[in-house]
Amino acid sequence: MSTKEEKQRTELLQGTLDLLILRTLLLGPVHGHAIAKAIEYNSDEVLQVEQGSLYPALHRLIKRGWITAEEGISENNRRAKFYRLTAKGRKQLALETTKWDRFAAAIGRILRPGEQESKS
Amino acid sequence: MRRRKRMLHDLERDMAEHIAMETQDNIDRGMSPEEAHYAAVRKFGNVARLTEQTREVWSFVRLEQLLQDFRYGARVLRKNAKLTAAVVLTLALGIGANTAVFSIVNAVLLKPLSFSHSEQLVQIWRTHGKGWTGSMSTSDLGDWQRQNSTFTGMAGYAARRLSLQNKSEARAFAAARVSTNFFDVMEAPLAQGRGFTADEATLGHEHVVVLGYDLWVQEFGSDPALVGRDIQISEENYTVIGIAPKGFHYPDRLTQLWVPLAPVGPELRRDAHDFLVIGRLRPGVTLEQATAQLDAISARMAKEYAEDQELGALLVPLKTAVVGWMRNGLLVAFIVVGFVFLIACAKVATLLLSRAAMRRREIAVRLALGASRGRLLTQFLAEGLLLAFLAAAPAFAATRWTVAGVISVSHNYLAVSNPAGVEPRVAGFTVGIAALAALLISLVVGWGSTRLGVSEVLKENSASVASGRSRIRAQRILVAVQIACAFLLLVGTGALVESFVHLSRIYPGFDSHQVLTMRLPVSAKKYSPRHPLSLLVEPAMARIAALPSVQAAGVITYLPMQAVGTTSDFRFSSHPASGQDESWAEVRAVSSGYYRALGIRLLRGRLITPSDSEDAPRVAVVNETFVRRYSPGQEIVGRQISMIDEPQWLTIVGVVEDARQAGRNQPSLPELDLPYQQSTWAYLTATMTLAVRTQKDPLAMTKDLRQAINTVDPAQAVYGITTMEQIVADYEGNRRFALWLLAIFSLLALVLASAGLFAQLSYAVAERTHEIGVRIALGARYRHILYMVLKQGALLAATGMAVGLIASLALLKVIRSLLFGIDPAQPAVIAAAGTALLLIALLACYAPARRAARVDPLTALRHE
């Protein structure tokens, strides 16, 4: 495995992971484990996230001011950090979602030109 | 920073919590607790790496990593102490050489002169028509001073030597006659007492002196009561009126005595061009504006005075006038040490690359574990920085000595009094060049050793270290670079040696071996037409000539290559046959023994003799060039000429061989020698140079000569005692400087480059032991193997030399444009340098080649 490939893969993962985290937090403050679970569950377990990689991503989002972290108690009475979407994060999510839709549609058109045309 | 701490504080707890929750979920799904834990951990990923990645989000991680890299680097360097020492030594040489040259450049060219607002100071040269520049007469200077509005002040001066009698001993010091406003123009507030007043420029009031600070301290023990007292200067009483500020020296860098310029009789004439001029521009006035104004004033003067025809002004910033001539020599020095730096870096990079080869597995493992290439490069950079600064520290600390070394190599060419001392700019330069070295080295090493196929390296049997292709290529390129640089310097040295040999074969017209010379300042007060100079010279020469190992002795205004510029126009009594508009010659006053002392041959007529005394008929001796120029194909002996503005006619009585006044590579100038007794031009006898041909070591005669002179006149001072050979060497100083620098550094480069070649080949052979063993087992002969390895080395050397050749032609072109009189590189020189380098390269290859050829196939194969 060469380093180049690995890097590309990570980048792709990072970008999407940020988006998925923001989307999950839209429903309200959640702790780390719950975010991982939610992503797996909502994607019908197609997206297998390396759960630990959530943490660098979460910290990146905090640093950018899109989410905040606060202490809380989890459903089974343990202390845990809960992450909450900020106003800035909400805006960012809207932006990223649009971008993603456009991106996915474009890729789709390229991969299956015929289907796309017949649908539209 | 605080936010980062808070954010990271709970990270581990959060991750542990996360895994605990996942484990619980798994148990809920029916796994055994142990199974559940492992599944959770697997799903979470590498905690350590993820923690690091998270930390990285909070910026300062880079710095932390860097510190880590430095610590790791230091460990690696300590572990390979020998290699580290070699690397540090090599780098210290490269960095040290550059720091030394830079600190001289800084002292000479970058730092402003030590005078107050020195950027306003300009040297003002009188120009005459096109081309001729020179000194000024006081009367003309007066007109410039009065009529200009662009200068805050202008001062005339003439450097000379004056002897100071103190404690019953006469010693000559550099001195200057200066306009009374001199210290105002220089903005030099006196340390004690006062400067000159305007009325001290009139005769009868001029016996006042300002002493240099050092002289005051050394000769008079800083006596504050000295101001106001009388001291004896050149046997006259002078009142000390002030002490110059500490460190103030002008026009000479050793000037210690200043007396007012009170022009006497002939010095008031407009064509008595005896004084140099320094001026201070008004703030905001440009050189062009000032020049334009002086030219306009001069044009008016030209209409009024016959002597001022074609008068003009040339303004040069004082700094350019004082240090400008050293610029080119220093540039050449910089180029040379630049190449040494390059070689040192290349050399270090090869050393480090071989070590990186041993670390290939480590590097491969780290890459496999997800270290980015950038991270590894940072690590190499950290190591490089450590090495570079380990080398830079001693190099910088030694600057004082290396600078002294470079200056001594320069043979008086670099006139820098105190260039060393820890200067922030020099320190900055050292840091900069060390960082550059680190960057260059770590980029090359990083590039060469991180481009490897990770899986291949990991699959490799640990015992066999097959070669990393890009590392080997990098190493080869580096060795070639070293050879190229070494060849370049070698060709440069060769060309310089060649032109030096060529030059030393030129016969200068005199024999410089075993000639002692010294300068005699002549007291104008003591020696006058009523008490002629011959009362000193004739008995002194007689005494000196009577010394056992003396062959001949004589005096002259200036020896060849000591100075030029005492020129005068003249005319022939008969119509000039040459048709030249301008007839001029270097004029010198000589005594009868001079020609024999210097070994200058008489070609026609007779030499000057002791009987050409004050009241004898006036005569002159001219040189060959004079004849060729002004009297070609016509007998000159017996012709009469007169110098401009001198009513008397001189008869030319003899022709002597050309003694090249301006250096061996310069054409001889027409020269007119007068008997010193008959010279009416005071300047010619103001200071005379004594030349004595001896049979033994000339410098050993110093005491005897001094004694002979002081027996005749106890108050006569002497200075500037040296040999004629030294005078010639000093005159050719800049070339000698470049030659020495190039020679020393090209030798250094040669050693480094051949060591590099040796190391590279040894390493290549070691790597190919197995392959060579197979070859031998399959029947390859001793000489085949020898040939194979030698070819590899020779190819490398040849590649480097080809590049070096092209570069050296370019370098020589640059050097030739900077240093006067360097010949173009001769093919013979290039061939010689090439052969020498190739031989050394083959020598460096031979040991590894022999080792390769002696490989025992059995051992090599079993080694597997």
Short mmCIF file of C-alpha atoms in Angstrom, two decimals, chain A residues 1-3 6-7 10 14 31-34 36-37 40 45 48-65 67 69 71-72 74-76 78-81 83, chain B residues 3 6-11 13-15 17-26 29 40 42-46 49-51 53-54 56-59 367-373 454-455:
data_model
loop_
_atom_site.label_atom_id
_atom_site.label_comp_id
_atom_site.label_asym_id
_atom_site.label_seq_id
_atom_site.Cartn_x
_atom_site.Cartn_y
_atom_site.Cartn_z
CA MET A 1 0.00 0.00 0.00
CA SER A 2 1.41 3.28 -0.91
CA THR A 3 1.10 6.40 1.12
CA GLU A 6 -4.04 6.11 1.81
CA LYS A 7 -4.03 9.86 1.94
CA THR A 10 -8.57 9.51 4.40
CA GLN A 14 -12.85 13.08 6.54
CA HIS A 31 -22.47 11.91 22.84
CA GLY A 32 -19.71 10.32 20.76
CA HIS A 33 -20.81 6.72 20.88
CA ALA A 34 -24.33 7.65 19.98
CA ALA A 36 -21.27 6.47 15.70
CA LYS A 37 -24.30 4.33 16.29
CA GLU A 40 -24.26 3.15 11.26
CA GLU A 45 -24.98 -0.27 8.38
CA GLN A 48 -18.74 1.28 8.66
CA VAL A 49 -17.04 4.12 10.42
CA GLU A 50 -13.85 3.44 12.29
CA GLN A 51 -15.42 4.70 15.45
CA GLY A 52 -12.27 6.26 16.87
CA SER A 53 -11.86 8.51 13.86
CA LEU A 54 -14.90 10.41 15.10
CA TYR A 55 -12.76 12.10 17.71
CA PRO A 56 -10.26 13.93 15.52
CA ALA A 57 -13.25 14.96 13.39
CA LEU A 58 -15.24 16.20 16.39
CA HIS A 59 -12.30 18.27 17.61
CA ARG A 60 -11.82 19.72 14.15
CA LEU A 61 -15.46 20.79 14.11
CA ILE A 62 -15.16 22.32 17.58
CA LYS A 63 -12.11 24.24 16.48
CA ARG A 64 -13.98 25.62 13.49
CA GLY A 65 -16.81 26.64 15.77
CA ILE A 67 -20.20 22.43 17.18
CA ALA A 69 -19.02 20.19 23.60
CA GLU A 71 -20.42 17.65 29.99
CA GLY A 72 -23.49 15.51 30.50
CA SER A 74 -25.37 9.38 29.32
CA GLU A 75 -28.46 7.15 29.24
CA ASN A 76 -26.68 4.59 31.46
CA ARG A 78 -22.02 7.70 32.87
CA ARG A 79 -20.29 11.05 32.48
CA ALA A 80 -19.84 11.83 28.80
CA LYS A 81 -19.32 14.75 26.47
CA TYR A 83 -21.89 17.63 21.25
CA ARG B 3 -8.75 26.00 25.39
CA ARG B 6 -9.39 21.89 28.34
CA MET B 7 -10.51 20.24 25.13
CA LEU B 8 -7.89 17.53 25.26
CA HIS B 9 -8.18 16.99 28.99
CA ASP B 10 -11.02 14.49 28.82
CA LEU B 11 -10.14 12.94 25.50
CA ARG B 13 -11.74 9.34 29.26
CA ASP B 14 -14.16 9.98 26.40
CA MET B 15 -12.53 7.37 24.23
CA GLU B 17 -16.12 5.64 27.73
CA HIS B 18 -16.93 5.16 24.07
CA ILE B 19 -15.33 1.73 24.03
CA ALA B 20 -17.09 0.79 27.27
CA MET B 21 -20.46 1.71 25.73
CA GLU B 22 -19.69 -0.26 22.60
CA THR B 23 -18.67 -3.24 24.74
CA GLN B 24 -21.94 -2.99 26.63
CA ASP B 25 -23.86 -2.94 23.33
CA ASN B 26 -21.99 -6.02 22.20
CA ARG B 29 -26.23 -8.52 21.63
CA ALA B 40 -15.28 -2.82 20.47
CA ARG B 42 -11.25 -3.35 16.88
CA LYS B 43 -14.07 -1.18 15.77
CA PHE B 44 -12.67 1.86 17.49
CA GLY B 45 -9.25 1.70 15.87
CA ASN B 46 -5.74 2.56 17.06
CA ARG B 49 -2.78 7.16 16.63
CA LEU B 50 -6.26 8.62 16.96
CA THR B 51 -5.24 10.50 20.08
CA GLN B 53 -4.53 12.91 15.30
CA THR B 54 -6.92 14.63 17.65
CA GLU B 56 -2.91 17.52 15.94
CA VAL B 57 -6.19 19.38 15.44
CA TRP B 58 -5.05 21.72 18.18
CA SER B 59 -2.14 23.17 16.23
CA LEU B 367 5.48 4.45 6.46
CA ALA B 368 3.48 1.24 6.71
CA LEU B 369 2.09 2.29 10.07
CA GLY B 370 0.74 5.40 8.44
CA ALA B 371 3.42 8.00 9.00
CA SER B 372 3.12 10.56 6.25
CA ARG B 373 6.13 11.36 4.12
CA VAL B 454 7.33 -0.29 1.60
CA SER B 455 6.14 -3.83 1.03
#
